[in-house]
């Protein structure tokens, strides 16, 4: 394909859940469209994150497309939380079932996208040298697609093998008999620990910050259970749409103060036992993410649970998140036997805050205290989240303005969908929308459907240029910040805040006030003839 110049109505960057549904939708609208995907397969997050134990921590019945009733009916989820390989199979199935494969160009990492304001076209270049032009550019690049690894001096001299959770070898890794260092205890690390511990001769977990993790209570689906759940699917989806995170959640509508101590306790126990999935623990009380005392009650409960599982009191205290981290302030982890694993003789935890890792050596990793000899190092150190993938592409809008300059102080957008100065470009489930605080598949469908309606109406009206106004964007940025400030989220040094990347601006990047309110806002904007967008 190199050197070919093709002109299309729409180019979509990324073939994960978002890009695939965008392709389906654009074809339904009769647009000429192509998806450019960096990987050599489809699936996005589920293509790259193949680490041991990788699975979705939103229940699969919710974390799946809802646009096709037939698809919902025919796909058989094997477990409550599907493992990575199964989700990838599902995505592949969707691509084949809806005949989308010929619309996806693999091994096509987009290097730049430049808008020509005279011809009203985007010119998109891939790293391999392909050049394509399109009227509409849809960025479906994902919130967690630029892996981060600490710059560890000496890594090149390490005699063993090292891996990053999001760049896992396709053929897998056999840790049998090995001594393994695992760095990072976010969702990826927490999922990996029990699985690697099964194989490794010795597992040393380097923890810089203890985060909260709740038990997944994952179970295989029996045929009857799945059939019963599917019989109620329309209701489940409807409840998901009205739930703050866009998934069937069973949120408690009462604040802690509206309940007796006994009721509070019962609510906590009920949710911890797994009634309703991990994230329902985030909605034990209506004011849990805005009232510090309520949040502390949940945090204390979770800490006591950890102490109840981990037998060694020193390990247990280390694993208990500190009081300055609100429960859910960093993304909640959902685990299968994470804490129990630390009761195994060959699994240890190192306090990497007290004793930071300073270098890799030929034989392992060295903290400021001592050298740990290992055969393999696993980095579960996260991503340049939310804005990273967009900033990694040289995007230049009207008058040559660069997105990376515009976003130097943090990502800004109107509704998370459009960016002033970047006409005819749309972002799916990116910063400024509920995105990572929600069931991503639900938020993706909401965005893609909204963009489709906008384009249908614009095309019918002969509109050729759609751009968010600066005023509308400024208003939205203020609104997002105001909503975040009403909550406890900004108190945590989370990747939601950009705090995991040195030098990254500290801005709360998601719209925190929930999926139903967000949807009402964007539907209202549409009903007002796309107020805040300049259409010409
Ligand atoms: P996360 O959640 O960003 O976790 C990364 C972890 O790596 C976190 O515990 C970090 O500690 C730790 N980290 C990062 N750099 C270092 C260094 N230099 N030394 C020690 N520890 C370090 O990434 P995940 O991949 O687990 O999860 C990302 C999302 O994927 C997740 O939230 C779900 O949405 C799915 P820190 O907390 O910064 O002190």
Coordinates of C-alpha atoms and ligand atoms in Angstrom, one line a residue:
X1 CA 0.0 0.0 0.0
X2 CA 3.0 2.3 0.4
X3 CA 2.9 5.6 -1.5
X4 CA -0.7 5.1 -2.5
X5 CA -2.9 8.1 -2.1
X6 CA -6.5 7.2 -1.4
X7 CA -9.3 9.6 -0.6
X8 CA -12.1 8.4 1.7
X9 CA -15.0 9.9 3.5
X10 CA -13.6 8.7 6.8
X11 CA -10.4 7.4 8.3
X12 CA -10.6 5.8 11.7
X13 CA -7.4 5.4 13.8
X14 CA -7.4 2.2 15.9
X15 CA -9.1 -1.2 15.5
X16 CA -10.2 -1.8 19.1
X17 CA -13.8 -1.8 20.3
X18 CA -14.2 1.8 19.2
X19 CA -12.7 1.7 15.8
X20 CA -14.5 -1.5 14.9
X21 CA -17.9 -0.1 15.8
X22 CA -17.1 3.1 14.0
X23 CA -16.3 1.2 10.9
X24 CA -19.6 -0.7 11.1
X25 CA -21.5 2.5 11.6
X26 CA -19.8 4.4 8.9
X27 CA -20.5 1.6 6.4
X28 CA -24.1 1.6 7.5
X29 CA -24.2 5.3 6.7
X30 CA -22.8 4.5 3.2
X31 CA -19.5 6.3 3.8
X32 CA -16.2 5.1 2.3
X33 CA -14.1 4.3 5.3
X34 CA -10.9 2.6 6.4
X35 CA -9.5 1.8 9.8
X36 CA -5.7 2.2 10.3
X37 CA -4.4 -0.1 13.1
X38 CA -0.8 -0.1 14.4
X39 CA -0.9 -3.8 15.5
X40 CA -0.9 -6.8 13.3
X41 CA -4.3 -7.8 14.5
X42 CA -7.5 -6.2 15.7
X43 CA -8.6 -5.8 19.3
X44 CA -6.8 -2.8 20.7
X45 CA -6.3 -3.2 24.4
X46 CA -7.2 -6.9 24.1
X47 CA -4.7 -7.4 21.4
X48 CA -1.8 -6.0 23.3
X49 CA -2.4 -6.9 26.9
X50 CA -1.8 -10.6 26.9
X51 CA -0.1 -10.8 30.3
X52 CA -0.9 -13.8 32.5
X53 CA -4.3 -13.3 34.2
X54 CA -5.4 -10.5 31.9
X55 CA -9.2 -10.3 31.9
X56 CA -11.8 -7.6 31.9
X57 CA -12.9 -6.4 35.3
X58 CA -16.3 -5.2 34.0
X59 CA -18.7 -8.1 33.6
X60 CA -18.7 -9.4 30.1
X61 CA -22.4 -9.2 29.7
X62 CA -22.0 -5.5 30.1
X63 CA -18.6 -5.1 28.5
X64 CA -19.8 -6.1 25.1
X65 CA -21.5 -4.5 22.1
X66 CA -25.3 -3.9 22.5
X67 CA -25.9 -2.7 18.9
X68 CA -26.9 -6.1 17.7
X69 CA -29.4 -8.2 19.5
X70 CA -28.4 -11.2 17.4
X71 CA -24.8 -10.8 18.5
X72 CA -25.8 -10.6 22.1
X73 CA -27.9 -13.8 21.7
X74 CA -25.4 -15.9 19.9
X75 CA -22.1 -15.1 21.7
X76 CA -21.5 -17.4 24.6
X77 CA -19.4 -15.9 27.5
X78 CA -17.7 -18.7 29.4
X79 CA -17.1 -16.7 32.6
X80 CA -18.6 -13.7 34.4
X81 CA -15.4 -11.8 33.6
X82 CA -14.0 -13.1 30.4
X83 CA -10.3 -13.6 30.0
X84 CA -8.3 -11.6 27.4
X85 CA -8.1 -14.4 24.9
X86 CA -11.9 -14.8 24.9
X87 CA -12.5 -11.1 24.5
X88 CA -10.1 -11.1 21.6
X89 CA -12.0 -14.0 20.0
X90 CA -15.2 -12.0 20.5
X91 CA -13.8 -9.0 18.7
X92 CA -12.5 -11.2 15.9
X93 CA -16.0 -12.7 15.6
X94 CA -17.6 -9.3 15.4
X95 CA -15.2 -8.3 12.6
X96 CA -16.1 -11.4 10.6
X97 CA -19.7 -11.6 11.4
X98 CA -20.3 -8.0 10.1
X99 CA -17.9 -8.4 7.2
X100 CA -15.5 -5.7 8.4
X101 CA -12.1 -7.2 7.9
X102 CA -11.6 -5.7 4.5
X103 CA -12.0 -2.2 6.0
X104 CA -9.1 -2.6 8.4
X105 CA -5.5 -2.0 7.4
X106 CA -3.2 -3.6 9.9
X107 CA 0.5 -2.7 10.6
X108 CA -0.4 0.9 9.9
X109 CA 0.7 3.1 12.7
X110 CA -0.4 6.6 12.1
X111 CA 2.5 9.1 12.3
X112 CA 0.7 12.3 11.3
X113 CA -2.6 13.9 10.4
X114 CA -2.7 17.3 8.9
X115 CA -5.8 19.4 8.0
X116 CA -6.0 21.4 4.8
X117 CA -8.4 24.2 5.4
X118 CA -8.8 25.0 1.7
X119 CA -9.7 21.5 0.5
X120 CA -11.3 20.6 3.8
X121 CA -9.4 17.3 3.9
X122 CA -7.2 15.5 6.4
X123 CA -4.0 14.0 5.1
X124 CA -3.0 11.0 7.2
X125 CA 0.5 9.4 6.9
X126 CA 1.5 6.1 8.4
X127 CA 4.9 5.3 9.6
X128 CA 5.3 2.9 6.7
X129 CA 4.8 5.8 4.3
X130 CA 1.1 5.4 3.2
X131 CA -0.7 8.6 2.5
X132 CA -4.4 8.8 2.7
X133 CA -6.9 11.7 2.6
X134 CA -10.2 11.9 4.3
X135 CA -13.0 14.3 5.1
X136 CA -13.6 13.0 8.6
X137 CA -11.0 11.7 11.0
X138 CA -12.1 9.6 13.9
X139 CA -9.5 9.0 16.7
X140 CA -10.4 5.6 18.3
X141 CA -6.9 5.4 19.8
X142 CA -7.9 4.2 23.3
X143 CA -7.3 5.5 26.7
X144 CA -4.5 3.1 27.7
X145 CA -2.4 2.4 24.6
X146 CA 0.9 4.0 25.2
X147 CA 2.8 1.8 27.7
X148 CA 5.1 3.3 30.2
X149 CA 8.2 1.8 31.7
X150 CA 10.5 3.4 34.2
X151 CA 13.9 4.4 32.7
X152 CA 15.8 1.8 34.7
X153 CA 19.6 2.4 34.3
X154 CA 21.4 -0.9 33.5
X155 CA 18.4 -2.7 32.0
X156 CA 20.5 -3.5 28.9
X157 CA 23.0 -5.3 31.1
X158 CA 20.3 -7.5 32.7
X159 CA 21.1 -11.1 31.8
X160 CA 17.5 -12.4 32.2
X161 CA 14.4 -11.4 30.1
X162 CA 12.1 -8.5 30.8
X163 CA 8.5 -7.8 29.7
X164 CA 5.9 -5.1 29.9
X165 CA 2.3 -6.1 30.6
X166 CA 1.0 -4.3 27.5
X167 CA 3.7 -5.6 25.1
X168 CA 3.4 -9.3 26.1
X169 CA 4.8 -11.9 23.7
X170 CA 2.1 -13.6 21.7
X171 CA 3.5 -17.0 22.4
X172 CA 3.3 -16.4 26.1
X173 CA 6.0 -16.7 28.8
X174 CA 6.7 -19.8 30.9
X175 CA 8.0 -18.7 34.3
X176 CA 8.3 -22.2 35.6
X177 CA 11.1 -22.5 38.1
X178 CA 12.1 -18.8 37.6
X179 CA 12.7 -16.0 40.1
X180 CA 10.5 -13.1 39.0
X181 CA 10.5 -9.4 39.9
X182 CA 7.1 -7.8 39.2
X183 CA 7.1 -4.0 39.3
X184 CA 3.7 -2.2 39.7
X185 CA 0.5 -3.1 41.6
X186 CA -2.2 -1.5 39.5
X187 CA -4.9 -3.6 37.8
X188 CA -2.3 -5.4 35.6
X189 CA 0.0 -6.3 38.4
X190 CA -2.8 -7.3 40.7
X191 CA -4.2 -9.7 38.0
X192 CA -0.8 -11.1 37.2
X193 CA 0.5 -11.9 40.8
X194 CA -1.6 -15.0 41.5
X195 CA -1.1 -16.4 38.0
X196 CA 2.7 -15.9 37.9
X197 CA 2.9 -17.2 41.5
X198 CA 1.6 -20.5 40.3
X199 CA 4.6 -21.0 38.0
X200 CA 7.4 -19.0 39.5
X201 CA 9.9 -20.5 42.0
X202 CA 10.0 -17.1 43.6
X203 CA 7.9 -13.9 43.0
X204 CA 9.0 -10.6 44.4
X205 CA 6.4 -7.8 44.0
X206 CA 7.7 -4.2 44.1
X207 CA 5.0 -2.0 45.3
X208 CA 5.3 1.8 45.3
X209 CA 1.7 2.5 46.2
X210 CA -0.8 0.1 47.7
X211 CA -4.1 0.5 45.9
X212 CA -7.5 -0.9 46.8
X213 CA -8.5 -4.2 45.2
X214 CA -11.8 -6.0 45.7
X215 CA -12.5 -9.7 45.0
X216 CA -13.9 -10.4 41.5
X217 CA -15.8 -13.5 42.6
X218 CA -15.3 -14.7 39.1
X219 CA -17.3 -17.8 38.1
X220 CA -17.8 -19.9 35.0
X221 CA -21.2 -19.4 33.5
X222 CA -23.4 -22.4 33.5
X223 CA -25.7 -22.7 30.5
X224 CA -28.7 -22.0 32.7
X225 CA -27.2 -18.9 34.3
X226 CA -26.2 -17.4 31.0
X227 CA -29.6 -18.1 29.5
X228 CA -31.3 -16.5 32.5
X229 CA -29.1 -13.5 32.2
X230 CA -29.7 -13.2 28.5
X231 CA -33.4 -13.4 29.0
X232 CA -33.2 -10.2 31.0
X233 CA -30.7 -8.6 28.7
X234 CA -32.8 -5.6 27.5
X235 CA -33.5 -4.7 31.1
X236 CA -29.9 -5.1 32.1
X237 CA -28.7 -2.8 29.3
X238 CA -31.4 -0.3 30.1
X239 CA -30.2 -0.3 33.8
X240 CA -26.6 0.1 32.6
X241 CA -27.5 3.1 30.5
X242 CA -29.0 4.8 33.6
X243 CA -26.1 3.8 35.9
X244 CA -23.4 6.2 36.7
X245 CA -20.7 4.0 35.1
X246 CA -22.7 2.7 32.2
X247 CA -23.0 -0.8 33.5
X248 CA -25.5 -2.8 35.5
X249 CA -24.4 -1.6 38.9
X250 CA -27.1 -1.7 41.5
X251 CA -25.9 1.5 43.0
X252 CA -27.1 2.4 46.5
X253 CA -29.0 5.7 46.3
X254 CA -28.7 6.4 50.0
X255 CA -25.8 8.3 51.6
X256 CA -24.1 6.7 54.5
X257 CA -25.7 9.2 56.9
X258 CA -29.1 8.0 55.7
X259 CA -28.4 4.5 57.0
X260 CA -28.0 2.9 60.4
X261 CA -24.6 1.4 61.3
X262 CA -26.1 -2.0 60.9
X263 CA -27.4 -1.2 57.5
X264 CA -24.1 0.3 56.5
X265 CA -22.3 -2.9 57.6
X266 CA -24.8 -5.1 55.7
X267 CA -24.4 -3.0 52.5
X268 CA -20.6 -3.3 52.7
X269 CA -20.7 -7.1 53.4
X270 CA -23.2 -7.6 50.6
X271 CA -21.1 -5.8 48.0
X272 CA -17.8 -7.3 49.2
X273 CA -19.3 -10.8 48.9
X274 CA -19.5 -10.2 45.2
X275 CA -23.2 -9.3 44.9
X276 CA -23.0 -7.4 41.8
X277 CA -19.4 -7.2 40.6
X278 CA -16.3 -5.4 41.8
X279 CA -17.3 -1.9 40.8
X280 CA -20.4 -2.0 42.8
X281 CA -18.1 -1.6 45.8
X282 CA -17.6 2.0 44.4
X283 CA -21.3 2.6 44.9
X284 CA -21.9 1.2 48.4
X285 CA -23.1 4.7 49.4
X286 CA -24.3 7.5 47.2
X287 CA -21.8 10.0 48.7
X288 CA -18.8 7.7 48.8
X289 CA -16.8 9.6 46.1
X290 CA -17.7 13.0 47.5
X291 CA -17.7 12.7 51.3
X292 CA -14.4 11.9 52.9
X293 CA -15.9 10.3 56.0
X294 CA -18.1 8.0 54.0
X295 CA -15.2 7.1 51.8
X296 CA -13.0 6.4 54.8
X297 CA -15.6 4.0 56.1
X298 CA -15.4 2.0 52.9
X299 CA -11.6 2.3 52.9
X300 CA -11.4 1.0 56.5
X301 CA -13.6 -1.9 55.7
X302 CA -11.4 -2.8 52.7
X303 CA -8.2 -2.5 54.9
X304 CA -9.7 -4.8 57.5
X305 CA -10.5 -7.3 54.8
X306 CA -6.9 -7.3 53.7
X307 CA -5.7 -7.8 57.3
X308 CA -8.2 -10.7 57.5
X309 CA -6.6 -12.4 54.6
X310 CA -2.9 -11.7 54.8
X311 CA -1.4 -13.7 57.6
X312 CA 2.0 -11.9 57.9
X313 CA 1.2 -8.6 59.7
X314 CA 4.1 -6.8 58.1
X315 CA 3.0 -7.8 54.6
X316 CA -0.6 -7.0 55.5
X317 CA 0.2 -3.5 56.6
X318 CA 2.3 -2.9 53.4
X319 CA -0.6 -4.1 51.3
X320 CA -3.1 -1.8 53.1
X321 CA -3.6 1.4 51.1
X322 CA -2.6 4.5 53.1
X323 CA -5.1 6.9 54.5
X324 CA -4.4 9.6 52.0
X325 CA -5.6 7.5 49.1
X326 CA -9.4 7.6 48.9
X327 CA -11.1 4.3 48.1
X328 CA -11.5 4.4 44.3
X329 CA -9.4 7.5 43.9
X330 CA -7.0 5.5 41.9
X331 CA -8.8 3.1 39.6
X332 CA -10.1 0.3 41.7
X333 CA -8.6 -3.1 41.0
X334 CA -10.7 -6.2 40.9
X335 CA -8.8 -9.4 41.7
X336 CA -8.9 -13.1 42.0
X337 CA -6.9 -14.2 45.1
X338 CA -4.4 -11.4 45.0
X339 CA -4.1 -10.9 48.7
X340 CA -4.2 -14.7 49.4
X341 CA -1.2 -15.1 47.2
X342 CA 1.0 -13.2 49.6
X343 CA 0.4 -16.0 52.1
X344 CA 2.5 -18.3 49.9
X345 CA 6.1 -18.9 51.1
X346 CA 7.7 -18.0 47.7
X347 CA 5.8 -14.7 47.3
X348 CA 7.2 -11.5 48.8
X349 CA 6.5 -7.8 48.7
X350 CA 9.0 -5.0 48.7
X351 CA 8.2 -1.5 49.7
X352 CA 9.4 0.4 46.6
X353 CA 8.3 3.7 48.1
X354 CA 10.6 3.3 51.1
X355 CA 13.3 1.6 49.0
X356 CA 13.0 2.8 45.4
X357 CA 14.4 0.7 42.6
X358 CA 17.4 2.5 41.4
X359 CA 18.8 0.2 38.7
X360 CA 18.8 -3.1 36.9
X361 CA 22.0 -5.1 37.3
X362 CA 23.2 -8.1 35.3
X363 CA 21.6 -10.4 38.0
X364 CA 18.4 -8.5 38.9
X365 CA 17.1 -5.2 40.3
X366 CA 18.7 -3.1 43.0
X367 CA 16.8 -0.9 45.4
X368 CA 18.6 1.6 47.6
X369 CA 18.7 -1.1 50.1
X370 CA 19.9 -4.3 48.3
X371 CA 20.1 -6.3 45.1
X372 CA 17.3 -8.7 44.3
X373 CA 18.6 -11.5 42.1
X374 CA 15.9 -12.6 39.5
X375 CA 15.6 -14.4 36.2
X376 CA 12.9 -12.1 34.8
X377 CA 11.6 -8.6 35.3
X378 CA 7.9 -7.9 34.6
X379 CA 6.9 -4.2 34.3
X380 CA 3.2 -3.6 35.1
X381 CA 3.9 0.1 35.2
X382 CA 1.0 1.4 33.3
X383 CA 0.4 3.9 30.5
X384 CA 0.6 7.5 29.4
X385 CA -3.2 7.4 29.8
X386 CA -6.0 9.2 28.0
X387 CA -4.1 11.9 26.2
X388 CA -0.9 9.9 25.4
X389 CA -2.1 8.2 22.2
X390 CA -3.4 11.4 20.6
X391 CA -0.3 13.4 21.5
X392 CA 1.9 10.6 20.1
X393 CA 0.5 11.4 16.6
X394 CA 1.6 14.7 14.9
X395 CA -1.9 16.1 14.6
X396 CA -2.1 19.6 13.0
X397 CA -5.4 21.3 12.6
X398 CA -6.5 24.5 11.1
X399 CA -3.7 27.0 10.5
X400 CA -1.2 24.4 11.3
X401 CA -1.8 24.3 15.0
X402 CA -0.4 21.3 16.7
X403 CA -2.6 19.3 19.1
X404 CA 0.5 18.5 21.3
X405 CA 1.0 22.3 21.7
X406 CA -2.6 22.9 22.4
X407 CA -2.6 20.1 25.0
X408 CA 0.6 21.2 26.6
X409 CA -1.3 22.0 29.8
X410 CA -3.6 19.0 29.6
X411 CA -6.2 17.8 27.2
X412 CA -9.1 20.1 26.3
X413 CA -12.1 19.4 24.2
X414 CA -15.8 20.1 23.8
X415 CA -17.8 17.2 25.3
X416 CA -14.7 15.0 24.7
X417 CA -15.9 14.7 21.1
X418 CA -14.5 17.7 19.3
X419 CA -11.5 20.0 19.7
X420 CA -11.5 23.7 18.8
X421 CA -9.1 24.2 15.9
X422 CA -9.4 20.6 14.7
X423 CA -12.3 20.6 12.3
X424 CA -13.9 17.4 11.1
X425 CA -12.0 15.4 13.7
X426 CA -13.7 13.5 16.4
X427 CA -12.5 11.5 19.4
X428 CA -14.2 8.4 20.7
X429 CA -14.2 7.9 24.5
X430 CA -11.3 10.1 25.1
X431 CA -10.5 12.8 27.7
X432 CA -13.4 15.1 28.6
X433 CA -15.9 12.3 28.5
X434 CA -16.8 9.5 31.1
X435 CA -14.5 7.2 29.2
X436 CA -12.2 5.4 31.6
X437 CA -14.6 6.0 34.5
X438 CA -17.3 4.0 32.7
X439 CA -18.0 0.8 30.9
X440 CA -15.8 1.6 27.9
X441 CA -17.9 -0.4 25.4
X442 CA -21.0 1.5 26.4
X443 CA -19.3 4.9 26.2
X444 CA -17.9 3.9 22.8
X445 CA -21.3 3.0 21.4
X446 CA -22.7 6.3 22.8
X447 CA -20.0 8.3 21.1
X448 CA -20.1 6.5 17.7
X449 CA -23.9 6.7 17.5
X450 CA -23.7 10.5 18.4
X451 CA -21.0 11.1 15.8
X452 CA -23.1 9.2 13.2
X453 CA -26.2 11.3 13.8
X454 CA -24.1 14.5 13.6
X455 CA -22.6 13.5 10.3
X456 CA -25.9 12.4 8.9
X457 CA -27.5 15.7 9.7
X458 CA -24.5 17.8 8.6
X459 CA -24.3 16.0 5.2
X460 CA -28.0 16.3 4.6
X461 CA -27.7 20.1 5.3
X462 CA -24.6 20.4 3.0
X463 CA -22.3 21.2 5.9
X464 CA -18.7 20.5 5.1
X465 CA -16.8 21.8 8.1
X466 CA -17.6 21.0 11.7
X467 CA -15.6 22.5 14.4
X468 CA -16.1 23.0 18.2
X469 CA -15.9 26.7 19.1
X470 CA -13.2 27.8 21.5
X471 CA -15.9 29.3 23.8
X472 CA -17.8 26.0 24.0
X473 CA -14.6 24.1 24.7
X474 CA -13.6 26.5 27.4
X475 CA -17.0 26.1 29.0
X476 CA -16.8 22.3 28.9
X477 CA -13.3 22.3 30.3
X478 CA -14.5 24.4 33.2
X479 CA -17.5 22.1 33.7
X480 CA -15.3 19.0 33.8
X481 CA -13.0 20.6 36.4
X482 CA -16.0 21.8 38.5
X483 CA -17.5 18.3 38.5
X484 CA -14.1 16.7 39.4
X485 CA -13.7 19.2 42.3
X486 CA -16.9 18.1 43.8
X487 CA -15.4 14.6 44.2
X488 CA -12.5 13.0 46.0
X489 CA -10.8 11.9 42.7
X490 CA -8.4 14.8 42.4
X491 CA -6.9 13.9 45.8
X492 CA -5.3 10.8 44.4
X493 CA -2.0 10.8 42.4
X494 CA -3.7 8.7 39.8
X495 CA -3.3 8.2 36.0
X496 CA -6.7 9.9 35.8
X497 CA -4.8 13.0 36.9
X498 CA -1.7 12.4 34.7
X499 CA 0.2 11.9 38.0
X500 CA 1.9 8.7 36.9
X501 CA 4.0 10.4 34.3
X502 CA 6.8 12.8 35.3
X503 CA 6.1 16.3 34.0
X504 CA 2.6 15.5 32.8
X505 CA 0.1 18.3 33.7
X506 CA -2.1 17.5 36.6
X507 CA -5.6 17.7 35.3
X508 CA -8.5 15.4 36.0
X509 CA -9.0 14.1 32.5
X510 CA -12.4 12.4 32.5
X511 CA -16.0 13.7 32.9
X512 CA -16.8 12.5 36.4
X513 CA -20.5 13.2 36.8
X514 CA -21.6 10.0 35.2
X515 CA -22.9 8.4 32.0
X516 CA -26.6 9.3 32.3
X517 CA -25.9 13.0 32.9
X518 CA -23.3 13.1 30.2
X519 CA -25.6 11.4 27.7
X520 CA -28.4 13.9 28.5
X521 CA -25.9 16.8 27.9
X522 CA -24.7 15.6 24.5
X523 CA -28.3 14.7 23.4
X524 CA -29.3 18.2 24.4
X525 CA -26.5 19.7 22.4
X526 CA -27.7 17.6 19.4
X527 CA -31.3 18.7 19.9
X528 CA -30.1 22.4 19.9
X529 CA -28.7 21.9 16.4
X530 CA -25.2 21.0 17.7
X531 CA -24.8 24.1 19.8
X532 CA -21.2 24.8 20.4
X533 CA -20.1 23.5 17.0
X534 CA -19.6 25.8 14.1
X535 CA -21.1 24.2 11.0
X536 CA -20.2 25.6 7.6
Ligands
LIG1 P1 -1.5 1.4 36.5 O1 -2.8 1.3 37.2 O2 -1.0 2.8 36.1 O3 -0.4 0.8 37.6 C1 1.0 1.0 37.4 C2 1.7 0.6 38.6 O4 3.1 0.7 38.4 C3 1.4 1.4 39.8 O5 1.3 0.6 40.9 C4 2.6 2.3 39.9 O6 2.9 2.8 41.2 C5 3.7 1.4 39.5 N1 4.9 2.0 39.0 C6 5.1 2.8 38.0 N2 6.3 3.2 37.9 C7 7.0 2.6 38.9 C8 8.3 2.7 39.4 N3 9.3 3.4 38.7 N4 8.7 1.9 40.5 C9 7.7 1.2 41.1 N5 6.4 1.2 40.7 C10 6.1 1.9 39.6 O7 -1.3 0.5 35.3 P2 -2.0 -0.9 35.0 O8 -1.5 -1.4 33.7 O9 -1.9 -1.8 36.2 O10 -3.5 -0.6 34.8 C11 -3.9 0.4 33.9 C12 -5.4 0.3 33.7 O11 -5.6 -0.8 32.8 C13 -6.2 0.0 34.8 O12 -6.5 1.0 35.7 C14 -7.5 -0.6 34.2 O13 -8.2 0.5 33.7 C15 -6.9 -1.4 33.0 P3 2.2 4.2 41.7 O14 0.8 3.9 42.0 O15 2.4 5.2 40.5 O16 3.0 4.6 42.8

